[in-house]
Short mmCIF file of C-alpha atoms in Angstrom, two decimals:
data_model
loop_
_atom_site.label_atom_id
_atom_site.label_comp_id
_atom_site.label_asym_id
_atom_site.label_seq_id
_atom_site.Cartn_x
_atom_site.Cartn_y
_atom_site.Cartn_z
CA MET W 762 140.19 108.29 44.94
CA SER W 763 142.93 107.62 47.49
CA GLY W 764 142.10 106.80 51.12
CA GLU W 765 143.66 110.07 52.22
CA SER W 766 141.65 112.27 49.87
CA SER W 767 138.44 110.41 50.62
CA THR W 768 138.70 111.36 54.30
CA GLU W 769 138.97 115.09 53.64
CA SER W 770 135.21 115.68 53.85
CA PHE W 771 134.98 113.98 57.23
CA GLU W 772 136.25 116.77 59.44
CA ILE W 773 136.27 116.40 63.21
CA GLY W 774 132.85 117.21 64.68
CA ARG W 775 131.00 116.14 61.53
CA ARG W 776 127.84 114.10 62.13
CA VAL W 777 127.71 110.89 60.10
CA HIS W 778 125.77 107.66 59.81
CA SER W 779 126.73 104.17 58.79
CA LEU W 780 126.26 103.70 55.07
CA ASN W 781 124.14 100.59 55.65
CA ASP W 782 122.21 101.77 58.72
CA LEU W 783 120.53 105.19 58.89
CA ARG W 784 119.91 104.76 62.62
CA ARG W 785 123.58 104.15 63.44
CA VAL W 786 124.56 107.77 63.91
CA GLY W 787 127.68 109.29 65.43
CA THR W 788 130.23 112.10 65.50
CA VAL W 789 133.64 112.12 63.84
CA LYS W 790 136.30 112.40 66.57
CA TYR W 791 139.47 111.39 64.73
CA VAL W 792 140.82 111.28 61.15
CA GLY W 793 144.14 109.60 60.37
CA GLY W 794 146.15 106.45 60.66
CA VAL W 795 145.70 103.61 63.12
CA GLU W 796 148.80 101.83 64.38
CA GLY W 797 149.17 98.42 62.77
CA TYR W 798 146.71 99.13 59.95
CA SER W 799 147.26 100.71 56.54
CA GLY W 800 145.54 103.77 55.15
CA ALA W 801 143.39 106.45 56.72
CA TRP W 802 140.57 105.77 59.18
CA ILE W 803 137.66 107.73 60.59
CA GLY W 804 137.26 107.50 64.35
CA VAL W 805 133.54 107.70 65.18
CA ASP W 806 131.90 108.05 68.58
CA TRP W 807 128.45 106.52 68.05
CA ASP W 808 125.34 107.89 69.78
CA ASN W 809 124.24 104.49 71.05
CA ASP W 810 126.35 102.47 73.45
CA GLY W 811 127.16 99.13 71.91
CA ASP W 812 127.41 100.47 68.35
CA GLY W 813 131.19 100.65 68.80
CA LYS W 814 133.90 98.30 70.05
CA HIS W 815 136.05 100.45 72.36
CA ASP W 816 136.28 103.87 74.03
CA GLY W 817 138.70 105.58 71.62
CA THR W 818 141.75 103.75 72.92
CA PHE W 819 142.66 100.89 70.59
CA ASN W 820 145.36 98.26 71.16
CA GLY W 821 146.77 100.38 73.98
CA VAL W 822 147.01 103.57 71.90
CA PHE W 823 144.82 106.58 72.75
CA TYR W 824 143.16 108.31 69.78
CA PHE W 825 140.12 110.13 71.21
CA ASN W 826 137.72 110.11 74.14
CA GLY W 827 134.63 108.02 73.52
CA ARG W 828 131.43 108.41 75.53
CA SER W 829 131.56 104.85 76.84
CA GLN W 830 133.50 101.61 76.67
CA THR W 831 131.56 100.46 73.60
CA SER W 832 130.64 103.67 71.76
CA ALA W 833 133.74 104.15 69.55
CA SER W 834 135.11 102.46 66.47
CA PHE W 835 137.33 103.07 63.44
CA VAL W 836 135.63 102.99 60.06
CA ARG W 837 136.79 103.39 56.48
CA SER W 838 135.38 106.53 54.83
CA GLU W 839 133.53 104.52 52.18
CA LYS W 840 131.48 102.90 54.93
CA LEU W 841 130.18 106.26 56.17
CA SER W 842 127.78 108.89 54.87
CA ARG W 843 127.69 112.63 55.54
CA GLY W 844 123.99 112.52 54.72
CA ILE W 845 121.70 114.12 52.19
CA THR W 846 120.03 117.52 51.91
CA LEU W 847 116.55 118.40 53.11
CA ILE W 848 115.20 118.61 49.56
CA GLN W 849 116.70 115.21 48.70
CA ALA W 850 115.03 113.71 51.76
CA LEU W 851 111.68 115.26 50.80
CA GLU W 852 111.96 113.87 47.28
CA LEU W 853 112.95 110.46 48.65
CA ARG W 854 110.07 110.46 51.12
CA TYR W 855 107.28 111.96 49.03
CA GLN W 856 108.19 111.77 45.35
CA THR W 857 109.46 108.20 45.08
CA THR W 858 106.77 105.94 43.68
CA SER W 859 106.15 102.47 45.04
CA THR W 860 108.02 99.65 43.34
CA LYS W 861 106.31 96.53 42.04
CA ASP W 862 107.82 94.53 44.93
CA GLU W 863 106.45 97.02 47.51
CA GLU W 864 102.99 96.90 45.96
CA ASP W 865 103.10 93.09 46.01
CA GLU W 866 103.70 93.29 49.76
CA MET W 867 100.32 95.02 50.29
CA TYR W 868 97.98 92.14 51.00
CA VAL W 869 95.63 90.53 53.52
CA LEU W 870 95.24 86.83 54.33
CA SER W 871 92.05 85.09 53.26
CA ALA W 872 90.14 82.54 55.34
CA LYS W 873 92.22 79.87 53.57
CA ASN W 874 95.43 81.69 54.53
CA LYS W 875 96.10 82.85 50.97
CA ARG W 876 97.40 86.30 50.07
CA VAL W 877 94.84 88.67 48.59
CA SER W 878 96.33 91.84 47.08
CA ILE W 879 94.79 95.12 48.18
CA GLN W 880 94.67 98.49 46.54
CA LEU W 881 94.26 101.71 48.52
CA LEU W 882 91.16 103.61 47.44
CA GLY W 883 92.31 106.96 46.16
CA GLY W 884 95.93 105.99 46.66
CA ASP W 885 97.02 107.51 43.36
CA LYS W 886 95.39 110.83 44.24
CA ILE W 887 97.02 110.88 47.68
CA GLN W 888 100.44 110.05 46.22
CA ASP W 889 99.98 112.70 43.54
CA LYS W 890 99.17 115.36 46.13
CA LEU W 891 102.07 114.40 48.39
CA SER W 892 104.47 114.47 45.47
CA ARG W 893 103.73 118.16 44.92
CA LEU W 894 105.99 119.62 47.58
CA GLU W 895 104.42 123.06 47.30
CA GLU W 896 101.18 121.59 48.72
CA LEU W 897 102.79 119.90 51.72
CA THR W 898 101.66 121.29 55.08
CA SER W 899 103.57 118.73 57.15
CA ALA W 900 106.64 116.65 56.44
CA SER W 901 107.96 113.75 58.50
CA LEU W 902 111.58 112.86 57.75
CA PRO W 903 112.81 110.80 60.72
CA PHE W 904 116.11 108.91 60.44
CA LEU W 905 116.67 109.68 56.77
CA GLY W 906 120.26 110.88 57.16
CA VAL W 907 119.58 114.57 56.56
CA GLY W 908 122.99 116.17 57.07
CA SER W 909 122.42 119.53 55.43
CA LEU W 910 119.32 121.66 55.28
CA GLY W 911 120.60 123.16 52.02
CA VAL W 912 118.89 126.45 52.75
CA SER W 913 118.58 128.66 49.67
CA SER W 914 116.52 131.66 48.68
CA ASP W 915 114.07 129.52 46.70
CA LEU W 916 113.29 127.15 49.58
CA GLY W 917 110.22 129.18 50.49
CA SER W 918 108.81 128.79 47.01
CA VAL W 919 109.42 125.03 47.08
CA LEU W 920 107.69 124.60 50.49
CA PRO W 921 105.43 127.65 50.84
CA ASN W 922 102.77 125.89 52.97
CA LEU W 923 104.93 123.77 55.26
CA LYS W 924 103.73 124.19 58.86
CA LEU W 925 105.19 121.10 60.59
CA LEU W 926 108.63 119.61 60.00
CA ASP W 927 109.86 116.47 61.80
CA LEU W 928 113.62 115.96 61.48
CA THR W 929 113.99 113.39 64.28
CA GLY W 930 117.19 111.34 64.29
CA ASN W 931 119.13 113.02 61.51
CA LEU W 932 122.63 114.56 61.32
CA ILE W 933 121.76 118.20 62.06
CA SER W 934 123.71 120.17 64.66
CA ASP W 935 124.14 123.76 63.43
CA TRP W 936 121.78 126.34 65.00
CA GLU W 937 122.65 128.95 62.39
CA GLU W 938 121.36 126.60 59.70
CA ILE W 939 118.18 126.04 61.73
CA GLY W 940 117.67 129.80 61.98
CA ALA W 941 118.07 130.22 58.23
CA LEU W 942 115.62 127.37 57.59
CA CYS W 943 112.93 128.99 59.74
CA GLU W 944 113.46 132.36 58.08
CA HIS W 945 112.94 130.85 54.62
CA LEU W 946 109.83 128.89 55.67
CA PRO W 947 107.48 131.59 56.99
CA ALA W 948 104.56 129.16 57.44
CA LEU W 949 106.58 126.83 59.69
CA THR W 950 105.20 126.74 63.26
CA THR W 951 106.25 123.29 64.56
CA LEU W 952 109.80 121.92 64.40
CA ASN W 953 111.00 118.58 65.82
CA LEU W 954 114.78 118.16 66.15
CA SER W 955 114.76 115.24 68.60
CA TYR W 956 117.70 112.84 68.54
CA ASN W 957 119.92 115.30 66.70
CA SER W 958 123.11 116.16 68.58
CA MET W 959 122.66 119.93 68.62
CA SER W 960 125.65 122.22 69.03
CA SER W 961 126.17 123.84 72.42
CA GLU W 962 127.12 127.03 70.59
CA VAL W 963 123.86 128.92 70.15
CA THR W 964 124.83 132.02 68.19
CA SER W 965 123.58 134.15 65.30
CA LEU W 966 119.96 133.05 65.66
CA PRO W 967 117.42 135.44 64.14
CA GLN W 968 113.98 136.11 65.62
CA LEU W 969 111.94 132.97 64.94
CA LYS W 970 108.64 134.73 65.41
CA ASN W 971 106.46 132.01 63.88
CA ILE W 972 107.74 128.97 65.79
CA ARG W 973 105.07 127.87 68.27
CA VAL W 974 106.20 124.30 69.05
CA LEU W 975 109.85 123.24 69.39
CA VAL W 976 110.78 119.63 70.21
CA LEU W 977 114.36 119.08 71.40
CA ASN W 978 114.16 115.69 73.09
CA ASN W 979 117.46 113.83 73.48
CA THR W 980 119.54 116.54 71.84
CA GLY W 981 122.12 116.95 74.61
CA LEU W 982 121.06 120.51 75.44
CA SER W 983 121.48 121.94 78.93
CA TRP W 984 119.25 124.65 80.33
CA THR W 985 122.11 127.10 79.72
CA GLN W 986 121.72 126.54 75.98
CA VAL W 987 117.94 126.78 76.31
CA GLU W 988 118.41 130.21 77.90
CA LYS W 989 120.41 131.30 74.86
CA LEU W 990 117.51 130.24 72.63
CA ARG W 991 114.93 132.24 74.59
CA PRO W 992 115.35 135.66 72.94
CA SER W 993 114.90 134.11 69.49
CA LEU W 994 111.57 132.41 70.35
CA PRO W 995 109.17 135.16 71.42
CA ALA W 996 106.01 133.27 70.36
CA LEU W 997 106.93 129.80 71.61
CA GLU W 998 104.00 127.94 73.22
CA GLU W 999 105.38 124.40 73.61
CA LEU W 1000 108.93 123.33 74.44
CA HIS W 1001 109.89 119.66 74.79
CA LEU W 1002 113.24 118.81 76.42
CA MET W 1003 112.96 115.14 77.38
CA GLY W 1004 116.05 113.04 78.01
CA ASN W 1005 118.67 115.81 78.14
CA MET W 1006 120.07 115.04 81.63
CA ILE W 1007 119.07 118.53 82.81
CA SER W 1008 119.63 118.82 86.56
CA SER W 1009 119.44 122.56 87.14
CA ILE W 1010 117.52 125.54 85.80
CA THR W 1011 119.94 128.41 85.38
CA SER W 1012 118.91 131.98 86.07
CA THR W 1013 116.15 133.10 83.79
CA SER W 1014 116.54 136.07 81.50
CA CYS W 1015 116.09 139.61 82.75
CA SER W 1016 112.61 140.69 83.74
CA ASP W 1017 112.06 142.90 80.71
CA ASP W 1018 112.73 139.97 78.37
CA LYS W 1019 109.35 138.82 77.06
CA ALA W 1020 110.70 135.54 75.64
CA PHE W 1021 108.88 132.43 76.93
CA ASN W 1022 106.07 134.65 78.19
CA SER W 1023 103.80 132.78 75.76
CA LEU W 1024 105.01 129.33 76.86
CA ARG W 1025 102.06 127.11 77.81
CA LEU W 1026 103.68 123.67 77.90
CA LEU W 1027 107.15 122.72 79.15
CA ASN W 1028 108.16 119.06 78.96
CA LEU W 1029 111.13 118.17 81.18
CA GLU W 1030 110.41 114.46 81.52
CA ASP W 1031 113.22 111.94 81.89
CA ASN W 1032 115.81 114.39 83.21
CA CYS W 1033 117.82 114.62 86.44
CA ILE W 1034 116.12 117.38 88.46
CA SER W 1035 116.28 116.47 92.16
CA GLU W 1036 115.56 119.76 93.96
CA TRP W 1037 112.19 121.52 93.95
CA SER W 1038 114.07 124.82 94.27
CA GLU W 1039 115.15 124.33 90.64
CA VAL W 1040 111.54 123.88 89.54
CA LEU W 1041 110.53 127.05 91.37
CA LYS W 1042 112.77 129.05 89.02
CA LEU W 1043 110.09 128.41 86.40
CA SER W 1044 107.23 129.55 88.63
CA LYS W 1045 107.00 133.07 87.23
CA LEU W 1046 106.30 132.00 83.64
CA PRO W 1047 102.94 133.77 83.35
CA CYS W 1048 101.20 131.49 80.82
CA LEU W 1049 102.63 128.08 81.77
CA GLU W 1050 99.68 125.67 82.01
CA ASN W 1051 101.37 122.28 81.62
CA LEU W 1052 104.60 121.20 83.32
CA TYR W 1053 105.80 117.64 82.74
CA LEU W 1054 108.32 116.36 85.30
CA ASN W 1055 107.82 112.59 85.09
CA LYS W 1056 110.95 110.45 85.53
CA ASN W 1057 113.11 112.96 87.37
CA LYS W 1058 114.64 112.61 90.86
CA LEU W 1059 112.38 114.83 92.95
CA SER W 1060 111.82 113.65 96.51
CA ARG W 1061 109.93 116.61 97.98
CA ILE W 1062 107.81 119.38 96.56
CA PHE W 1063 109.34 121.90 98.97
CA ASN W 1064 112.70 121.40 100.63
CA ASP W 1065 113.40 122.02 104.31
CA ASN W 1066 114.23 125.70 103.84
CA GLU W 1067 111.07 126.52 101.94
CA SER W 1068 107.45 126.86 102.89
CA PRO W 1069 104.56 127.00 100.44
CA LYS W 1070 103.37 130.17 102.15
CA LYS W 1071 106.61 131.96 101.31
CA VAL W 1072 106.08 131.58 97.56
CA SER W 1073 103.92 134.39 96.22
CA ASP W 1074 101.71 133.41 93.30
CA PRO W 1075 103.70 130.34 92.21
CA PHE W 1076 102.80 129.08 88.75
CA PRO W 1077 99.77 131.38 88.40
CA SER W 1078 98.40 129.58 85.30
CA LEU W 1079 99.50 125.99 85.96
CA ARG W 1080 96.69 123.47 85.41
CA CYS W 1081 98.57 120.22 84.76
CA LEU W 1082 101.60 118.94 86.71
CA LEU W 1083 103.02 115.50 85.94
CA LEU W 1084 105.26 114.10 88.71
CA GLY W 1085 105.11 110.39 87.96
CA ALA W 1086 108.10 108.11 88.59
CA ASN W 1087 109.93 110.40 91.00
CA ASN W 1088 110.85 109.72 94.64
CA ILE W 1089 108.05 111.62 96.41
CA GLY W 1090 107.05 109.83 99.60
CA ASP W 1091 105.62 112.36 102.08
CA LEU W 1092 102.11 113.73 102.45
CA ALA W 1093 103.41 117.23 103.14
CA SER W 1094 104.47 117.35 99.48
CA ILE W 1095 100.94 116.40 98.43
CA ASP W 1096 99.46 119.17 100.61
CA ALA W 1097 101.94 121.66 99.14
CA LEU W 1098 100.35 121.23 95.71
CA ASN W 1099 97.25 123.05 97.00
CA VAL W 1100 99.24 126.29 96.86
CA PHE W 1101 99.00 126.44 93.06
CA PRO W 1102 95.80 128.38 92.34
CA LYS W 1103 94.65 126.60 89.15
CA LEU W 1104 96.18 123.13 89.45
CA VAL W 1105 93.53 120.48 88.61
CA ASP W 1106 95.41 117.72 86.73
CA ILE W 1107 98.10 115.86 88.72
CA ARG W 1108 100.09 112.68 88.12
CA LEU W 1109 101.75 110.98 91.12
CA SER W 1110 101.87 107.35 90.00
CA ASP W 1111 105.08 105.34 90.46
CA ASN W 1112 106.14 107.36 93.50
CA PRO W 1113 106.58 105.88 97.00
CA ILE W 1114 103.55 107.91 98.16
CA THR W 1115 101.27 105.87 95.86
CA ASP W 1116 102.93 102.51 96.45
CA LEU W 1117 101.06 100.75 99.25
CA ALA W 1118 103.85 98.21 99.55
CA ARG W 1119 106.15 101.08 100.58
CA ASP W 1120 103.78 102.68 103.10
CA GLY W 1121 102.07 104.77 100.45
CA VAL W 1122 98.44 105.87 100.62
CA PRO W 1123 95.39 104.79 98.58
CA ARG W 1124 93.85 106.95 95.90
CA TYR W 1125 91.00 108.23 98.08
CA VAL W 1126 93.47 109.88 100.49
CA LEU W 1127 95.13 111.76 97.62
CA VAL W 1128 91.76 112.82 96.20
CA ALA W 1129 90.71 114.13 99.63
CA ARG W 1130 93.92 116.00 100.36
CA LEU W 1131 94.16 117.68 96.94
CA THR W 1132 91.70 120.58 97.08
CA LYS W 1133 91.08 121.24 93.39
CA VAL W 1134 92.02 117.96 91.71
CA GLN W 1135 89.86 116.98 88.71
CA VAL W 1136 92.20 114.44 87.09
CA LEU W 1137 94.53 112.18 89.13
CA ASN W 1138 97.00 109.82 87.47
CA GLY W 1139 95.19 110.21 84.16
CA SER W 1140 91.79 109.26 85.60
CA GLU W 1141 88.98 111.78 85.98
CA VAL W 1142 87.89 112.59 89.52
CA ARG W 1143 84.13 112.97 89.30
CA ALA W 1144 82.09 114.86 91.87
CA ARG W 1145 80.82 111.64 93.43
CA GLU W 1146 84.32 110.19 93.87
CA LYS W 1147 85.53 113.48 95.31
CA LYS W 1148 82.73 113.56 97.89
CA GLU W 1149 83.03 109.90 98.88
CA SER W 1150 86.82 110.11 99.12
CA GLU W 1151 86.63 113.13 101.40
CA ILE W 1152 84.06 111.46 103.67
CA ARG W 1153 86.09 108.23 103.86
CA TYR W 1154 89.19 110.26 104.60
CA VAL W 1155 87.53 112.20 107.45
CA ARG W 1156 86.18 108.99 109.00
CA MET W 1157 89.59 107.33 108.69
CA VAL W 1158 91.21 110.25 110.54
CA MET W 1159 88.47 110.14 113.20
CA SER W 1160 89.05 106.44 113.84
CA LYS W 1161 92.80 106.66 113.72
CA PHE W 1162 93.40 109.76 115.83
CA SER W 1163 90.24 109.97 117.99
CA ASN W 1164 90.51 113.15 120.10
CA LYS W 1165 94.16 114.02 119.32
CA LEU W 1166 93.15 117.36 117.84
CA GLU W 1167 96.59 118.96 117.73
CA GLU W 1168 98.05 115.98 115.91
CA ILE W 1169 95.13 115.97 113.47
CA GLU W 1170 95.62 119.66 112.67
CA LEU W 1171 99.33 119.13 112.09
CA LEU W 1172 99.11 116.00 109.93
CA HIS W 1173 95.75 116.54 108.20
CA PRO W 1174 95.39 120.22 107.29
CA ARG W 1175 92.09 119.73 105.40
CA PHE W 1176 90.39 117.65 108.12
CA ASN W 1177 88.38 120.40 109.83
CA GLU W 1178 87.39 121.94 106.50
CA LEU W 1179 86.13 118.61 105.15
CA LYS W 1180 84.41 117.62 108.39
CA LYS W 1181 82.40 120.82 108.29
CA LEU W 1182 81.78 120.62 104.53
CA HIS W 1183 80.20 117.16 104.79
CA GLY W 1184 78.41 117.70 108.09
CA LEU W 1185 80.42 115.15 110.06
CA ASP W 1186 80.82 117.18 113.27
CA ASP W 1187 78.11 115.19 115.06
CA GLU W 1188 79.69 111.94 113.92
CA MET W 1189 82.99 113.07 115.41
CA ALA W 1190 81.34 113.83 118.74
CA SER W 1191 79.55 110.49 118.70
CA ALA W 1192 82.78 108.66 117.98
CA GLU W 1193 84.50 110.42 120.86
CA ASN W 1194 81.67 109.91 123.38
CA THR W 1195 80.47 106.42 122.68
CA ARG W 1196 83.48 104.42 121.52
CA PRO W 1197 86.58 105.65 123.31
CA LYS W 1198 87.62 102.24 124.60
CA ASN W 1199 87.31 100.50 121.25
CA ILE W 1200 89.34 103.14 119.47
CA ALA W 1201 91.89 103.38 122.25
CA SER W 1202 92.43 99.62 122.06
CA GLY W 1203 92.69 99.73 118.25
CA LEU W 1204 89.39 97.92 117.64
CA ILE W 1205 86.71 99.08 115.24
CA SER W 1206 83.17 97.79 114.90
CA ILE W 1207 82.29 96.48 111.42
CA THR W 1208 79.01 95.04 110.14
CA LEU W 1209 79.45 92.37 107.43
CA LYS W 1210 76.62 91.53 105.00
CA CYS W 1211 76.76 88.71 102.45
CA VAL W 1212 75.30 89.76 99.08
CA GLY W 1213 76.88 87.26 96.66
CA PRO W 1214 74.33 85.33 94.56
CA SER W 1215 75.79 81.91 95.42
CA MET W 1216 76.26 82.61 99.15
CA GLY W 1217 72.70 81.92 100.20
CA GLU W 1218 70.84 83.82 102.88
CA LYS W 1219 73.14 84.58 105.78
CA PRO W 1220 72.37 86.98 108.64
CA PRO W 1221 74.62 90.07 108.98
CA LEU W 1222 77.40 89.88 111.53
CA THR W 1223 78.80 92.76 113.57
CA ASP W 1224 82.26 92.26 115.02
CA LYS W 1225 85.06 94.28 116.56
CA LEU W 1226 88.29 93.88 114.65
CA PRO W 1227 91.80 95.37 114.93
CA SER W 1228 92.06 98.38 112.64
CA SER W 1229 95.63 97.37 111.79
CA ILE W 1230 94.77 94.13 109.98
CA THR W 1231 94.90 94.06 106.20
CA VAL W 1232 92.01 93.74 103.77
CA LYS W 1233 93.38 90.33 102.80
CA LYS W 1234 93.17 89.18 106.41
CA LEU W 1235 89.61 90.49 106.65
CA LYS W 1236 88.63 88.46 103.58
CA SER W 1237 90.10 85.39 105.22
CA LEU W 1238 88.02 86.09 108.34
CA CYS W 1239 84.89 86.42 106.20
CA GLU W 1240 85.59 83.04 104.62
CA ASN W 1241 85.67 81.47 108.08
CA LEU W 1242 82.73 83.42 109.56
CA PHE W 1243 80.39 82.72 106.63
CA LYS W 1244 81.93 79.39 105.53
CA LEU W 1245 82.79 80.68 102.05
CA ARG W 1246 86.03 78.84 101.40
CA SER W 1247 85.29 77.92 97.77
CA ILE W 1248 84.33 81.47 96.76
CA LYS W 1249 86.76 84.27 95.81
CA LEU W 1250 85.56 87.31 97.76
CA ARG W 1251 85.33 90.99 96.99
CA LEU W 1252 84.51 93.66 99.61
CA PHE W 1253 82.54 96.88 99.19
CA LEU W 1254 82.05 99.78 101.59
CA HIS W 1255 78.36 100.67 101.88
CA GLU W 1256 77.54 104.18 103.08
CA GLU W 1257 74.16 105.74 103.77
CA GLY W 1258 73.06 108.13 101.02
CA SER W 1259 75.50 106.72 98.47
CA PRO W 1260 73.80 105.08 95.44
CA PHE W 1261 76.69 102.66 94.84
CA PRO W 1262 79.06 100.89 97.23
CA THR W 1263 82.79 101.61 97.03
CA PRO W 1264 85.08 98.65 96.18
CA ILE W 1265 87.89 97.82 98.61
CA ASP W 1266 90.36 96.11 96.29
CA ASP W 1267 93.81 96.68 97.73
CA GLU W 1268 94.47 93.57 99.81
CA THR W 1269 97.74 94.90 101.27
CA SER W 1270 96.11 98.00 102.77
CA ARG W 1271 95.26 98.17 106.47
CA LEU W 1272 91.57 98.65 107.29
CA LEU W 1273 91.93 102.27 108.41
CA ASP W 1274 94.06 103.16 105.40
CA ALA W 1275 91.43 101.61 103.14
CA GLY W 1276 88.80 103.93 104.60
CA ILE W 1277 87.09 101.27 106.71
CA TYR W 1278 85.99 103.14 109.81
CA ASP W 1279 84.37 102.36 113.15
CA GLY W 1280 80.66 101.58 112.70
CA CYS W 1281 80.78 101.07 108.92
CA THR W 1282 79.04 98.37 106.87
CA LEU W 1283 80.89 96.13 104.42
CA LEU W 1284 79.20 94.11 101.70
CA VAL W 1285 80.76 90.70 101.12
CA ASP W 1286 80.36 89.84 97.43
CA GLU W 1287 81.98 87.36 95.09
CA GLU W 1288 84.22 87.90 92.07
CA SER W 1289 82.19 87.99 88.88
#
């Protein structure tokens, strides 16, 4: 076959992979000659930066636009593959028996570091069942070079029970072919097309009434294309769109369109959304329970022109909101989350607001300010932690703001509610009447009790300390006061009525921010 004829099947736009590397995938951008070199060449723009050698301009001659400086290269056609069909991939994955060399590689090391061959119990039966494609309920075919789904009328009889199909990292791009596949596999409910460069042209899609879960991570889709998919997915419950550089949510479909009305989980992690006003465009999805927004660029929950009170019934079903690794740094954004009527699971880790080194706040402040939180940053908030956090928070506000009631109401909207809930009104009055000078001068009274087993019997000490010093500085003072220089200390807040003391572990936190209040008792223990 001549070089010219061998390039005919590599039309521009075709997805290909390197013949020797199934994970080196790209798109054909040029077919023809290259100045200074004989024969025909395929110009490929690879998906991964660094897989190429230039940007489509070679030796000063422009051939095509590459994505980056090192994403493009010229390759001979015999070094590329257009991929295999879905059925071929299934046969390769599930009907190919293990070779003698592969079986020899199944071993464990003995006590004398010798190889001992192992045999999987029931392995033959498992392999026999998997090899019968008609019995498959799930198929995982990642990075196998599937370039054509080869949809035919008998596909349903070959895979009548297939419910889950993972096609991650293949060569698929045509939505019409995807639509035909779903039509011929009536049992299919979950489809993963991640790391396939899907076409921006979403046309001729039938009603995919059985698809419940659709995974489109790193497929290059914008929300505009997602909108075009909506009418074809009336029963969709989970939609994953990670890593697609989505920055805006375009206008949703007309109100009488019931598409996405069944959506319960929307994953928009690792995108480029920076304005909360874009997120609010999703707030009317009636069944949305889980919204994942980790690794975006959000800095505030509500921008300057919005107020939580202006949003009527936002996210009526939302229970889980993941906001980790954004740029949120203000407490007003935390308070704004209380507007959502069912929100109980919240992630805020890796934001400035949780980073104490960047003037963030400790966990107990977040727990106290979030009215309904049951899970924070992946950790369950039990009733005891909720109560103790709210009490610590109220006492911290009392010590910090004293009788500045207007400022308290402005900056701490839950303060009065929590003070009344936990019966701390009398404590507030006592703090105002008996210790005005200490608080005004920034001093708080703290009782220190040594409880470490190797510390010996030492009488408690009560001292007035600046509320602005750090926990680390307080530990240093304890070392001097109790002569404990050879012992690594740990501090605990002891409160009346609480069965267990609360650890004070963040050494960079100021005393007030750590919940250490005027008149409290700290237990000085040692690291175990």
